[in-house]
Every structure is written in structure tokens, then in C-alpha cells.
Amino acid sequence: MRTQVAIIGAGPAGLLLGQLLTKQGIDNVILERQTGEYVLGRIRAGVVEKGAADLLDAAGVGARMHREGLIHDGIEVAFGGERHRINFRELVGKSVIVYGQTEITRDLMEGRAAAGAPTIYEAEDVSLHDITGDKPRVRYKKDGAEHEIACDYIAGCDGYHGVSRKSIPDSVLRSFERVYPFGWLGILVEKPPVSDELIYASHERGFALCSMRSHTRSRLYIQCSLEDRVEDWSDERFYAELKRRLDGDAVARLQEGPSFEKSIAPLRSFVAEPMRHGRLFLAGDAAHIVPPTGAKGLNLAASDVYYLWRALSEFYKQGSKASIDAYSARALARVWKAERFSWWMTSMLHRFPDSSGFEQKMQQAELAYLVSSPAAMTSLAENYVGLPY
Ligand code: APR
Ligand code: PHB
């Protein structure tokens, strides 16, 4: 088989890139290790920046997001028994859309099926070959048979555990990492959200977040220990702990119901450089991970895809390789700013097990400064709604 761009991974990054390329008549094949149902079973964050929303529109899959997504003009930051609103619309004239990543993935899969572009699910043992030559190839197994795809370029959109980043030699790749000493325990529940907007709460017992998927469905999180297991946390225990970390008004408005999803996620910051090696590009979680505080994971995947889509389209339409050569530096410049923002939000809002009295005082001062200074709130707002592409 031959294609122009072989895409590894059918997560949001791979599917979005595929859809944008297909729209421009650039041939692509997606290889995915799992089944489509498995990919749709993963629950992730659900805050979409304007830039990412525009890109979904450009890919022709934004209609349901605009119909069903909730426009949020701000967030609330809670500490010391009080909530403080950060008004994005007033501070930076922008808002975000709350719409689950699972739904985005579904919309992209349906768009791809409608466009008739090929996705090979349950592709096993994917391997990349000759990525520094002119004729790269991708091999995989399907139903016991070996296959090979010849292509011009390979887009590694296969997430943190994928094969693409590992195909770049150690002598070329540099990684930067911070692992945080806690996790997030999250539940999904069929109950209306606690507030109209997301509440990010800092408490001496640990961080909590009241988010939502719709007017009738809540997504709730509490910071937990890395030793905790999901089985340790009954719904009763979860709600009791959440309520300890929220203000009185939020507790009064919290509607408890049986959770239908419960999981623990570790928190990590990670960046691999460069994001291009020969004819292989990395995009999304394959190149970087952010802690979920600030909801940048999907949005960063979208900005990588934007730069990569522009670069490939410039090459195929105008024959210029300038943006291909600039891809890694352009993507990384934005990645590092989002890494900084997610790290800062995480550091400010969580309880660190070994923090000294001084460090805790610094966190309290940071929060007090944030909600008292229009300059500080503007800085949070412009990062939360998304820095320009
Ligand atoms: N071969 C083929 N496919 C693979 C391989 C492999 N060796 N390894 C991983 N994959 C697939 C995974 O099964 C997954 O479906 O690549 C896909 C990667 O998708 P994501 O992990 O969702 O990564 P990405 O598309 O970059 O999405 C970024 O989604 O993962 C969240 O937090 C992340 O919000 C961020 C956004
Ligand atoms: C979510 O709704 O899952 C969510 C929202 C905001 C975050 C993280 C997760 O910062």
C-alpha cells in the first residue's frame, strides 16, 4: 500500500490531522492498535479552547460541539471557604467550550467514516522504517498477516506509550519530566453540576475540581495519594472527602448520585525534543504530557496538529519545505508555555505531601494575590482560554 501521510494513532491528534489532510485532498492512512470502541471508552478532560474549536470547524466536525457544548466565560477558584470568579470574557474577551473529549473523538471518527478515509484498527506491532531517508515505510500486522505502507511522511500521534517517540534515537531525543507526588481520583455522575462554571478548589486536605459534561452530568475530582486504589474509594467516601474541601454553598448545591465511572490518574509534566526527526513528526501526547489542571492536553494536541497540517499542506500545495523545517520549533514554543501554565496551576492548587510551612505560605500568598490583582487574573485568563497559534 502507498499513501502520502501515514498517521500512527486514532486519538484526537491523529483523527484531527487525518480529517484536515483529507479535506485538502492529501492522502492519509491511520493505524490504530486498539478497536474504535476501546478508543471511545477512554474518559478525558473536556475544555476546548477557541483555537481548537476553530480547527474542529475547519475539519468539518464542529457542528455537534457548537450545539451541545457549554460556553464558559470564566472559572471559579475556591480557597479559605470562599469562591472567586475569574471572568475570561471581561479580562481577555474570550471564552472556552465545555465538551467532552470522548464526544470530540466520536465526531472525528464519524467525519472520517463519512469522508471514506481509511483507518486500520487493531493494527499490531506497528514499526517505523527509514525515517531519515526519502522513502519511509510503516509495517504492521493485522489478523496474523504482515503489511507495509510506503509513504512520504509519518505523523506519530500515538500517545505517551506509542512506538513513534521510541523510534527516534536516544542520541537525538531529549526528555524533560516532572512527576507529581499525587493523583486525581475522578468520577462521572448523572447529576447537574455544582455551579454554572468549573470550581478549582485548594484546601489543606488537597485539591478538588467540580467540572461537568452537560447540564445533567457532572465530572468531579479530588486529589488522592498515589498509593490509593479505586477500590478504596466508595462513592460515600468520595463525596465525604469532596465536601470537606468545598465551601458551604457548593456543599449545599452538590447533588450526590451513584458514579458510573471512577478512575485514578497520576499527574506528570513531560516534553520530548525535537518533535521531528527526518520524515517523522510527533504530535500530541506522543511528544508531551501536561497535568490535567488547566485542561491543556487536548488543546496542545490541537495546536501541534495545526502547525503540522499547515506544514504538510504548504509542502503538497506549494512544494515548500520551510514550515516542515520549522515545525518542531513552532510547536515546542507553544508547548512549553502550556507546560508552564499547567505546572503553575498544579503547584498553586495542590497539597504537596512534603511541603514546608514556608512553601504553604507561598501557595496561600499566590492565591490571595491572584484573586486581588486584575493583572494576575488576566494572566490566568489568557492562558486558560489558550495562547495564540
Ligand atoms: N500503534 C498504533 N497505535 C497506537 C500505538 C501503536 N504502537 N500506541 C498507541 N497507539 C494509539 C492509542 O491506542 C491511542 O488511541 O494511539 C492513540 C493515541 O491517542 P491519545 O493517547 O488520546 O493521544 P493524542 O491523540 O495525542 O491525544 C491528546 O488526548 O490522550 C489525551 O490527555 C491527552 O487530552 C490529550 C489528548
Ligand atoms: C474535566 O472536565 O474532566 C476537566 C476539566 C478541567 C480540568 C481538568 C479536567 O482542568
XYZ file of C-alpha atoms and ligand atoms in Angstrom:
435
model
C 0.000 0.000 0.000
C 1.101 3.577 -0.599
C -0.103 6.832 0.937
C 1.163 10.365 1.341
C 0.966 10.613 5.139
C 0.881 7.559 7.432
C -0.671 8.522 10.775
C 0.018 6.359 13.828
C -2.776 6.535 16.434
C -6.510 7.285 16.203
C -6.774 9.532 19.282
C -7.846 13.147 18.895
C -4.473 14.182 17.404
C -4.348 11.512 14.666
C -8.026 11.797 13.771
C -7.966 15.606 13.599
C -4.845 15.645 11.433
C -6.362 12.979 9.184
C -9.572 14.929 8.748
C -7.775 18.196 7.898
C -5.499 16.463 5.372
C -8.363 14.552 3.756
C -10.275 17.840 3.326
C -7.329 19.167 1.310
C -7.078 16.068 -0.823
C -3.898 14.824 0.886
C -3.976 11.020 1.150
C -3.569 9.501 4.591
C -3.985 6.198 6.403
C -4.438 5.874 10.163
C -3.047 2.840 12.003
C -4.528 2.248 15.474
C -3.529 -0.506 17.899
C -6.920 -0.696 19.645
C -10.504 -1.043 18.441
C -12.634 2.066 17.835
C -14.854 1.165 20.814
C -11.822 0.964 23.081
C -10.629 4.408 21.974
C -14.110 5.821 22.688
C -14.139 4.240 26.148
C -11.362 6.477 27.457
C -12.643 9.327 29.635
C -10.599 12.510 29.462
C -10.943 16.238 30.133
C -13.472 18.392 28.365
C -12.457 22.029 27.955
C -11.925 23.265 24.383
C -10.023 26.467 23.582
C -11.239 28.755 20.798
C -8.268 27.767 18.607
C -9.044 24.064 18.962
C -12.748 24.714 18.316
C -11.852 26.648 15.139
C -9.727 23.732 13.991
C -12.574 21.260 14.556
C -14.715 23.581 12.447
C -12.057 23.671 9.726
C -12.093 19.866 9.803
C -15.875 19.990 9.308
C -16.717 18.240 12.584
C -17.619 21.139 14.903
C -21.413 21.224 14.489
C -22.394 18.999 17.437
C -19.852 20.713 19.692
C -21.499 24.076 18.962
C -24.967 22.583 19.516
C -24.313 20.623 22.687
C -21.184 22.213 24.185
C -21.477 24.746 27.000
C -19.845 28.142 26.573
C -17.998 29.151 29.734
C -16.949 32.756 30.245
C -14.926 32.049 33.385
C -13.947 29.693 36.202
C -14.148 29.879 39.960
C -11.144 29.491 42.235
C -12.034 28.414 45.782
C -9.951 28.607 48.957
C -10.396 29.666 52.587
C -14.116 28.898 52.437
C -14.778 31.357 49.592
C -15.087 31.264 45.794
C -13.596 33.867 43.489
C -14.662 34.210 39.865
C -12.174 34.787 37.094
C -14.103 36.395 34.271
C -12.406 35.473 30.974
C -14.809 37.437 28.819
C -14.222 40.663 30.746
C -10.458 40.170 31.155
C -9.469 38.860 27.715
C -12.668 38.902 25.642
C -12.716 35.135 25.067
C -14.399 32.016 26.415
C -13.971 28.226 26.276
C -16.359 25.420 25.306
C -17.030 22.592 27.757
C -17.485 19.479 25.620
C -16.114 16.020 26.407
C -13.055 14.762 24.571
C -14.847 11.445 24.082
C -17.519 13.291 22.081
C -14.859 15.073 20.003
C -13.277 11.716 19.224
C -16.683 10.312 18.213
C -17.375 13.323 15.933
C -13.951 12.916 14.306
C -14.454 9.173 13.771
C -17.839 9.786 12.159
C -16.379 12.530 9.959
C -13.618 10.192 8.839
C -16.040 7.383 8.066
C -18.219 9.811 6.058
C -15.170 11.022 4.096
C -14.285 7.392 3.342
C -10.701 7.754 4.590
C -9.053 4.513 5.747
C -8.402 3.662 9.400
C -6.877 0.310 10.236
C -7.923 -0.657 13.753
C -6.255 -3.459 15.722
C -3.004 -2.947 13.842
C -0.388 -4.904 15.806
C 3.383 -4.488 16.081
C 3.494 -1.187 14.217
C 7.115 -0.332 13.348
C 8.662 2.641 11.530
C 11.452 2.249 8.954
C 13.858 4.556 7.082
C 12.515 7.663 8.776
C 15.655 9.617 7.904
C 15.595 8.543 4.249
C 13.383 9.726 1.359
C 11.091 6.716 1.392
C 9.898 5.936 4.903
C 7.751 2.860 5.493
C 5.456 1.615 8.223
C 4.980 -2.085 8.911
C 2.225 -3.705 10.952
C 0.407 -6.988 11.474
C -3.300 -7.451 11.094
C -5.140 -10.743 11.604
C -1.795 -12.540 11.558
C -0.668 -11.134 8.174
C 2.256 -8.702 7.662
C 1.620 -5.421 5.833
C 3.738 -2.492 4.703
C 2.770 1.077 3.836
C 5.142 3.261 1.816
C 4.663 6.985 2.437
C 6.221 10.455 2.220
C 5.804 11.359 5.885
C 4.835 9.702 9.174
C 2.794 11.510 11.832
C 3.390 9.954 15.261
C 0.100 10.652 17.038
C 0.256 7.508 19.170
C 0.253 8.981 22.659
C 2.722 8.697 25.510
C 3.108 4.903 25.252
C 3.326 4.797 21.463
C 6.052 3.497 19.170
C 6.826 6.768 17.342
C 8.785 8.639 20.000
C 10.718 5.431 20.745
C 11.756 5.286 17.079
C 13.869 8.436 17.492
C 17.425 7.515 18.592
C 18.455 8.321 22.174
C 21.310 10.395 20.799
C 18.771 12.768 19.199
C 15.886 12.875 21.665
C 15.973 14.853 24.916
C 13.216 14.432 27.501
C 12.205 16.688 30.367
C 9.954 15.412 33.109
C 8.329 16.154 36.439
C 6.268 13.526 38.238
C 3.939 14.937 40.915
C 3.571 13.135 44.264
C -0.232 12.687 43.996
C -3.008 11.657 41.606
C -6.567 12.658 40.697
C -9.475 10.424 41.591
C -12.349 11.277 39.245
C -15.981 10.205 38.980
C -18.715 10.740 36.405
C -22.232 11.062 37.766
C -25.659 11.741 36.228
C -26.388 14.827 38.358
C -26.423 18.549 37.494
C -23.163 20.456 38.058
C -22.499 22.117 41.410
C -22.140 25.541 39.774
C -22.565 27.073 36.305
C -18.787 27.131 35.910
C -15.874 24.908 36.917
C -14.713 25.222 40.532
C -10.976 24.694 41.153
C -10.604 24.318 44.936
C -7.459 24.481 47.026
C -7.747 23.036 50.539
C -5.317 21.838 53.173
C -6.694 18.305 52.682
C -5.930 18.576 48.960
C -7.211 19.904 45.641
C -10.746 19.338 44.317
C -12.422 20.145 40.989
C -16.126 20.315 40.164
C -16.458 20.029 36.400
C -19.228 18.903 34.089
C -20.070 17.280 30.780
C -23.555 18.813 30.374
C -26.353 20.423 32.408
C -27.210 16.988 33.763
C -23.831 15.281 34.077
C -21.012 16.126 36.499
C -17.334 15.252 36.454
C -15.834 15.530 39.949
C -12.227 15.103 41.069
C -10.268 15.025 44.295
C -6.504 14.904 44.750
C -5.554 11.485 46.149
C -2.433 9.619 47.161
C -0.511 7.612 44.555
C -0.881 4.574 46.803
C -4.691 4.794 46.697
C -6.643 2.292 44.627
C -10.070 2.910 43.102
C -11.480 0.068 45.245
C -10.518 2.029 48.372
C -12.933 4.786 47.391
C -16.629 4.046 47.714
C -18.910 6.809 46.401
C -19.765 7.678 50.023
C -16.115 8.160 50.907
C -15.541 10.198 47.740
C -18.398 12.622 48.450
C -17.460 12.951 52.137
C -13.915 13.944 51.162
C -15.044 16.259 48.344
C -17.406 18.086 50.728
C -14.606 18.691 53.232
C -12.702 20.545 50.506
C -15.559 22.727 49.174
C -17.168 25.902 50.541
C -20.578 25.763 52.285
C -22.578 26.989 49.293
C -21.000 24.419 46.958
C -21.623 21.647 49.510
C -25.278 22.691 49.755
C -25.614 22.513 45.960
C -23.768 19.241 45.468
C -26.159 16.501 44.373
C -24.787 13.061 45.157
C -25.569 10.123 42.928
C -24.030 6.768 42.067
C -20.878 7.145 39.963
C -20.817 5.331 36.614
C -17.087 5.817 36.046
C -14.312 6.077 38.599
C -10.593 6.204 37.919
C -7.267 7.432 39.267
C -4.815 9.312 37.051
C -1.232 10.157 38.021
C -0.008 13.696 37.256
C 3.027 14.320 35.127
C 4.711 17.038 33.070
C 6.767 15.707 30.153
C 8.265 17.110 26.945
C 10.385 15.368 24.301
C 12.527 17.438 21.923
C 12.754 17.690 18.950
C 9.266 16.946 17.638
C 10.575 15.998 14.208
C 13.230 13.530 13.136
C 13.735 13.123 9.392
C 10.314 12.329 7.951
C 8.724 11.516 11.316
C 6.727 14.155 13.213
C 5.461 13.778 16.779
C 2.162 15.405 17.747
C 0.019 15.375 20.908
C 0.718 13.092 23.862
C 3.434 11.285 21.852
C 5.603 14.379 22.427
C 4.295 15.866 25.661
C 2.127 15.331 28.718
C 0.632 18.001 30.955
C -1.014 17.533 34.351
C -4.800 17.971 33.899
C -5.009 21.181 35.976
C -5.882 23.715 33.274
C -7.154 21.136 30.756
C -4.413 21.653 28.174
C -3.862 18.049 26.930
C -6.323 18.020 24.060
C -5.741 21.686 23.263
C -1.993 21.178 22.892
C -2.596 18.198 20.626
C -4.763 20.522 18.520
C -2.106 23.238 18.200
C 0.551 20.676 17.191
C -1.854 19.381 14.557
C -2.450 22.929 13.330
C 1.290 23.525 12.733
C 1.728 20.091 11.160
C -1.302 20.449 8.912
C -0.087 23.865 7.681
C 3.402 22.453 7.079
C 2.197 19.414 5.106
C -0.300 21.445 3.154
C 2.388 24.012 2.233
C 4.600 21.152 1.052
C 1.949 19.401 -1.049
C 0.312 22.573 -2.441
C 3.323 24.861 -2.890
C 6.269 22.499 -2.805
C 7.886 24.395 0.073
C 9.556 22.584 2.962
C 10.063 25.750 5.051
C 7.228 25.017 7.505
C 8.221 21.356 7.729
C 11.654 22.517 8.868
C 10.069 24.983 11.307
C 7.508 22.505 12.739
C 9.384 21.337 15.818
C 10.431 24.815 16.958
C 6.971 26.310 16.329
C 5.120 23.550 18.145
C 7.569 23.454 21.071
C 7.374 27.221 21.636
C 3.660 26.881 22.377
C 4.041 23.544 24.186
C 6.460 24.985 26.750
C 4.121 27.877 27.558
C 1.255 25.465 28.178
C 3.598 23.268 30.246
C 4.434 26.310 32.347
C 0.771 27.184 32.854
C -0.269 23.617 33.800
C 2.691 23.291 36.175
C 1.861 26.650 37.770
C -1.842 25.802 38.242
C -0.878 22.405 39.653
C 1.729 23.863 42.026
C -0.616 26.577 43.278
C -3.679 24.418 43.918
C -2.446 21.057 45.276
C -1.288 19.956 48.684
C 2.296 18.658 48.346
C 2.960 15.926 50.945
C 6.410 17.176 51.982
C 5.919 20.918 51.663
C 7.337 23.131 54.396
C 5.454 25.820 56.272
C 7.138 28.407 54.063
C 6.015 26.697 50.869
C 2.427 26.517 52.112
C 2.519 30.228 52.957
C 3.773 30.913 49.415
C 0.808 28.980 47.948
C -1.616 30.982 50.110
C 0.018 34.247 49.066
C -0.094 33.202 45.393
C -3.858 32.534 45.644
C -4.540 35.741 47.578
C -2.538 37.735 45.017
C -4.271 36.039 42.087
C -7.800 36.961 43.129
C -6.893 40.501 44.214
C -4.932 41.533 41.115
C -6.543 42.156 37.710
C -3.064 41.662 36.192
C -2.713 38.204 37.773
C -6.262 37.205 36.838
C -5.652 38.363 33.257
C -2.561 36.199 33.077
C -4.538 33.153 34.195
C -7.389 34.010 31.819
C -5.244 34.451 28.693
C -3.523 31.114 29.311
C -6.735 29.260 30.184
C -8.577 30.367 27.033
C -5.440 29.454 25.062
C -2.427 31.385 23.798
C -2.480 32.288 20.078
C -1.232 29.768 17.496
N 0.433 1.563 17.203
C -0.756 2.101 16.850
N -1.484 2.899 17.646
C -1.003 3.162 18.869
C 0.240 2.640 19.299
C 0.961 1.806 18.422
N 2.142 1.281 18.766
N 0.463 3.088 20.549
C -0.580 3.840 20.882
N -1.479 3.900 19.883
C -2.765 4.607 19.859
C -3.513 4.537 21.173
O -4.268 3.342 21.269
C -4.398 5.767 21.106
O -5.660 5.503 20.532
O -2.529 5.988 19.684
C -3.623 6.724 20.208
C -3.113 7.935 20.968
O -4.185 8.694 21.425
P -4.143 9.590 22.743
O -3.413 8.882 23.828
O -5.521 10.051 23.020
O -3.188 10.821 22.334
P -3.483 12.119 21.453
O -4.284 11.804 20.240
O -2.185 12.806 21.342
O -4.459 12.938 22.361
C -4.119 14.029 23.120
O -5.918 13.193 24.380
O -4.802 11.458 25.377
C -5.444 12.645 25.609
O -4.557 13.733 27.520
C -4.485 13.614 26.146
O -6.029 15.286 26.029
C -4.881 14.789 25.407
C -5.216 14.335 24.060
C -12.788 17.625 33.127
O -13.953 18.070 32.972
O -12.558 16.418 33.055
C -11.700 18.580 33.427
C -11.938 19.937 33.367
C -10.937 20.830 33.671
C -9.690 20.367 34.018
C -9.427 19.007 34.047
C -10.439 18.100 33.750
O -8.713 21.253 34.322
